[in-house]
Amino acid sequence: MKINKKLAACLAFPVICLIGLTVYKSVKVAAGKEIIIPIAGYDPRDLISGHYLNFRLDLNNDTICEDENYNQPRVYVCLRQTENNGISSNITGDASPEPGCDAVLKGGCEYGIFSAGIERFYIPEEYAAELDRIIRKGSGKVVLSIDRKGKAVIKDLLIDGRPWQDYINK
Amino acid sequence: MIKINRHLVEWMDNGLISRDQHDSILSYEKSKSKGERTRWILYGFLILGICVLAAGIISLIAANWDEIPASGKLAGNFIILIITAAACYKVYGGGSDALSDALMSFFSLLCLASIGLISQVYHTGGELYQAVLLWIIITFPLSSFSRRDFLPHVWSAGSILAYLLWAFSKSSWWYSLDRYFEQDIILCILLTVPLLTFILHMTFRSISSLSGYSGAFAIWSIIASAAAIGATDYYYSADYSNLFPKMLLPVYILMVLSILILKFLSGYSQKERSIIFSIIIITMLVHLPNFIVAVSNIYEYGKFIGALYTVILLVLIGMIFTIRENKKLFNTIMLLLGCRFLIIYFQVFRDLATTGLGLIISGILIIAIALLWFKEHNRIEEWFGEIVK
């Protein structure tokens, strides 16, 4: 059979790109600094990827997006893990951690609300309503992996301190 | 077939061909078109089936099967992807264009489903336009292998969708101007689409290996132009304009680019280029007063401006279809023109008597202009041609 190199390359290209994307995401999840943050949220639906929780990070600090940061597209927040997976935070200048910071999270402020671009957690359709209800009661936390540039990826969702799948199965 | 039959009968009646020649040509055309008809029907159903199948797979993924661990989902996805890629390679050039295109379409849509799955597994928080943009980038090289034009059409639709999703997202330049996407911004975004698709159409046309995309973007350019004309008419019919120069800047930049491309890239007859050039210039002129504060209150008469703009542009587009001898589309344009005239009079006069009088005067004007055009069109076309040369 005559080998059509061009066609083979064009078929391999998307597969290689998608495998590369998967590897990149896996490395980001595995290699970053782990930190746990409380959340509050609601449940919309994504056309391609399905149901997800749309939440807001509860950083225990109402001043992050005040005054000159009210609509600031880029802010850095120093995070400190406290007892019982609580969190305390303050604004910092850049992604380099200050002394006492467990991690620095990069995000932005829009109309006084902080967002790190990760406020989405995909959940199975059949659990959407229940998880949404639980999160709204304030029982939810997310486990983030944050790299040295302040970019975060989500590792897991915790309900009452346990992975959400364990909570649902119980 | 009906067209050929009509021509053959006419030629036979005028003694150009004999009865035997008429019968043998007809018989040949029937056998050819029967095979072709069967093939494009099969092609259509195959593509429909593929799209429905792919939509089902995306839906299954979107249900997010918790029972399967993330690593299992990803492994299964890549196995299916690789098997499909191998099948595409095997079938390509094997004689069945329809099967080859159907498999490639399936593979292409599987890539989109894979992006959705990766997004779901890793909870990526990106915007939808980023997913579509990634999809069009990774499937672009493969689309050029499509035997018919289905994949380039899907790809072009995806690229327009990615643009519109970006334009209406918080990441877009437009959002920095107006966070509520009011009708001023919506009009500006809609005006950019026909220009962008026209530029892409002309660019792809000039690259022979990518000419399949050119046709797809030409169709989108026509559809987007109709939407932009309608949006402009509707916007100015409110008798005011809230546009400011910064909003229109991308539109004007694209207009200038379109004119340059029209001038330096070949592909249309001089007549057609003259008409397209006129369409762009008239559109520039309609929005120009927004740049000049002293005359921006001209839009207090926006109803007339909107109507006049629509009428003139429909006439110009009708001329293009005349040149291309596309009677159906030309008649469609004439119908739209007639409807727009009716709407003008109801907008302005509101009662039937004055409307009737106005329509009679308009009808006489139209006939006079048509006769004048018929008499002097060569001179007018030459004048336009000199400008575009």
Short mmCIF file of C-alpha atoms in Angstrom, two decimals, chain B residues 186-369:
data_model
loop_
_atom_site.label_atom_id
_atom_site.label_comp_id
_atom_site.label_asym_id
_atom_site.label_seq_id
_atom_site.Cartn_x
_atom_site.Cartn_y
_atom_site.Cartn_z
CA ILE B 186 -24.04 44.14 18.20
CA LEU B 187 -24.36 46.11 14.94
CA CYS B 188 -20.59 46.70 14.80
CA ILE B 189 -19.86 43.00 15.38
CA LEU B 190 -22.40 41.99 12.70
CA LEU B 191 -20.78 44.42 10.24
CA THR B 192 -17.38 42.77 10.69
CA VAL B 193 -18.62 39.27 9.79
CA PRO B 194 -19.33 39.75 6.03
CA LEU B 195 -16.04 41.64 5.66
CA LEU B 196 -14.00 38.97 7.45
CA THR B 197 -15.65 36.15 5.49
CA PHE B 198 -15.11 38.04 2.22
CA ILE B 199 -11.41 38.55 3.01
CA LEU B 200 -11.04 34.85 3.86
CA HIS B 201 -12.97 33.86 0.71
CA MET B 202 -10.66 35.90 -1.52
CA THR B 203 -7.52 34.76 0.31
CA PHE B 204 -8.37 31.06 0.08
CA ARG B 205 -9.38 31.52 -3.54
CA SER B 206 -5.88 32.67 -4.39
CA ILE B 207 -4.35 29.45 -2.93
CA SER B 208 -5.26 26.59 -5.26
CA SER B 209 -4.90 23.80 -2.66
CA LEU B 210 -7.33 25.60 -0.32
CA SER B 211 -9.94 26.64 -2.86
CA GLY B 212 -12.55 24.38 -1.19
CA TYR B 213 -12.69 26.83 1.72
CA SER B 214 -13.23 29.75 -0.65
CA GLY B 215 -16.68 28.56 -1.72
CA ALA B 216 -17.72 27.97 1.88
CA PHE B 217 -16.69 31.48 2.96
CA ALA B 218 -18.41 32.98 -0.12
CA ILE B 219 -21.72 31.51 1.02
CA TRP B 220 -21.20 32.74 4.59
CA SER B 221 -20.26 36.16 3.25
CA ILE B 222 -23.59 36.41 1.41
CA ILE B 223 -25.57 35.26 4.47
CA ALA B 224 -23.63 37.59 6.78
CA SER B 225 -24.13 40.50 4.34
CA ALA B 226 -27.89 39.96 4.39
CA ALA B 227 -27.81 39.96 8.20
CA ALA B 228 -25.63 43.10 8.31
CA ILE B 229 -27.88 44.99 5.86
CA GLY B 230 -30.96 44.05 7.88
CA ALA B 231 -29.26 45.00 11.15
CA THR B 232 -28.14 48.38 9.76
CA ASP B 233 -31.61 49.15 8.46
CA TYR B 234 -33.23 48.15 11.77
CA TYR B 235 -30.69 50.10 13.82
CA TYR B 236 -31.02 53.40 11.96
CA SER B 237 -34.81 53.07 11.70
CA ALA B 238 -34.89 54.09 15.37
CA ASP B 239 -33.97 57.60 14.11
CA TYR B 240 -30.81 57.95 16.18
CA SER B 241 -27.35 56.51 16.43
CA ASN B 242 -25.32 55.88 19.55
CA LEU B 243 -22.23 54.70 17.73
CA PHE B 244 -18.89 56.36 18.38
CA PRO B 245 -15.73 56.18 16.24
CA LYS B 246 -13.84 53.62 18.37
CA MET B 247 -16.70 51.12 17.96
CA LEU B 248 -16.59 51.41 14.17
CA LEU B 249 -12.80 51.37 13.84
CA PRO B 250 -12.45 47.59 13.26
CA VAL B 251 -15.24 47.79 10.67
CA TYR B 252 -13.45 50.51 8.73
CA ILE B 253 -10.10 48.72 8.94
CA LEU B 254 -11.72 45.59 7.49
CA MET B 255 -13.39 47.66 4.78
CA VAL B 256 -10.04 49.10 3.69
CA LEU B 257 -8.50 45.60 3.74
CA SER B 258 -11.41 44.29 1.63
CA ILE B 259 -10.90 47.04 -0.95
CA LEU B 260 -7.17 46.30 -1.14
CA ILE B 261 -7.83 42.56 -1.53
CA LEU B 262 -10.42 43.27 -4.22
CA LYS B 263 -7.90 45.37 -6.08
CA PHE B 264 -4.91 43.07 -5.85
CA LEU B 265 -6.34 39.55 -5.82
CA SER B 266 -8.05 38.23 -8.93
CA GLY B 267 -11.13 36.06 -9.09
CA TYR B 268 -14.04 38.23 -10.15
CA SER B 269 -14.95 39.96 -13.38
CA GLN B 270 -14.50 43.70 -13.59
CA LYS B 271 -18.27 44.23 -13.37
CA GLU B 272 -18.55 42.16 -10.21
CA ARG B 273 -15.57 43.88 -8.60
CA SER B 274 -17.10 47.25 -9.40
CA ILE B 275 -20.33 46.25 -7.68
CA ILE B 276 -18.63 44.80 -4.60
CA PHE B 277 -16.48 47.95 -4.38
CA SER B 278 -19.66 50.08 -4.53
CA ILE B 279 -21.28 48.03 -1.76
CA ILE B 280 -18.28 48.60 0.52
CA ILE B 281 -18.07 52.34 -0.27
CA ILE B 282 -21.78 52.92 0.30
CA THR B 283 -21.61 51.07 3.62
CA MET B 284 -18.64 53.28 4.60
CA LEU B 285 -20.61 56.39 3.73
CA VAL B 286 -23.71 55.35 5.68
CA HIS B 287 -21.76 55.01 8.93
CA LEU B 288 -19.35 57.89 8.28
CA PRO B 289 -21.42 60.64 9.94
CA ASN B 290 -20.81 58.84 13.29
CA PHE B 291 -17.20 60.02 12.99
CA ILE B 292 -18.21 63.64 12.44
CA VAL B 293 -20.01 65.15 15.41
CA ALA B 294 -21.37 68.10 13.43
CA VAL B 295 -23.38 65.87 11.09
CA SER B 296 -24.07 62.88 13.36
CA ASN B 297 -27.58 64.28 13.99
CA ILE B 298 -28.32 63.24 10.41
CA TYR B 299 -29.61 60.04 12.02
CA GLU B 300 -32.76 61.89 13.12
CA TYR B 301 -33.76 60.86 9.58
CA GLY B 302 -32.42 57.37 10.19
CA LYS B 303 -35.62 55.74 8.85
CA PHE B 304 -34.90 57.14 5.38
CA ILE B 305 -31.18 56.42 5.60
CA GLY B 306 -31.78 52.82 6.64
CA ALA B 307 -34.37 52.26 3.91
CA LEU B 308 -32.32 53.93 1.17
CA TYR B 309 -29.26 51.92 2.17
CA THR B 310 -31.17 48.64 2.03
CA VAL B 311 -32.75 49.44 -1.33
CA ILE B 312 -29.47 50.48 -2.95
CA LEU B 313 -27.60 47.46 -1.62
CA LEU B 314 -30.32 45.05 -2.69
CA VAL B 315 -30.18 46.53 -6.19
CA LEU B 316 -26.38 46.10 -6.29
CA ILE B 317 -26.58 42.52 -5.02
CA GLY B 318 -29.29 41.84 -7.61
CA MET B 319 -26.88 43.06 -10.27
CA ILE B 320 -24.29 40.51 -9.15
CA PHE B 321 -26.83 37.71 -9.51
CA THR B 322 -27.75 39.04 -12.96
CA ILE B 323 -24.12 38.89 -14.03
CA ARG B 324 -23.90 35.31 -12.71
CA GLU B 325 -27.18 34.50 -14.49
CA ASN B 326 -28.74 33.25 -11.27
CA LYS B 327 -32.40 34.02 -11.96
CA LYS B 328 -33.78 32.50 -8.75
CA LEU B 329 -31.58 34.58 -6.45
CA PHE B 330 -32.17 37.69 -8.56
CA ASN B 331 -35.94 37.20 -8.26
CA THR B 332 -35.56 36.67 -4.50
CA ILE B 333 -33.74 39.98 -4.25
CA MET B 334 -36.48 41.70 -6.27
CA LEU B 335 -39.07 40.26 -3.87
CA LEU B 336 -37.14 41.55 -0.85
CA LEU B 337 -36.86 44.93 -2.55
CA GLY B 338 -40.60 45.05 -3.09
CA CYS B 339 -41.24 44.19 0.57
CA ARG B 340 -38.82 46.87 1.71
CA PHE B 341 -40.59 49.48 -0.42
CA LEU B 342 -43.87 48.55 1.20
CA ILE B 343 -42.36 48.85 4.67
CA ILE B 344 -40.91 52.29 3.82
CA TYR B 345 -44.29 53.70 3.06
CA PHE B 346 -45.92 52.24 6.13
CA GLN B 347 -43.03 53.60 8.24
CA VAL B 348 -43.39 57.07 6.80
CA PHE B 349 -47.03 57.55 5.91
CA ARG B 350 -48.95 54.96 7.96
CA ASP B 351 -52.23 55.34 6.01
CA LEU B 352 -53.16 53.42 2.88
CA ALA B 353 -54.07 56.35 0.61
CA THR B 354 -50.75 58.17 0.95
CA THR B 355 -48.92 54.85 0.88
CA GLY B 356 -50.65 53.98 -2.38
CA LEU B 357 -49.70 57.31 -3.95
CA GLY B 358 -46.13 56.92 -2.82
CA LEU B 359 -45.93 53.41 -4.24
CA ILE B 360 -47.27 54.57 -7.62
CA ILE B 361 -44.60 57.27 -7.80
CA SER B 362 -41.95 54.76 -6.75
CA GLY B 363 -43.12 52.26 -9.36
CA ILE B 364 -42.81 54.89 -12.10
CA LEU B 365 -39.34 55.82 -10.82
CA ILE B 366 -38.23 52.17 -10.82
CA ILE B 367 -39.38 51.67 -14.40
CA ALA B 368 -37.64 54.89 -15.49
CA ILE B 369 -34.39 53.87 -13.76
#
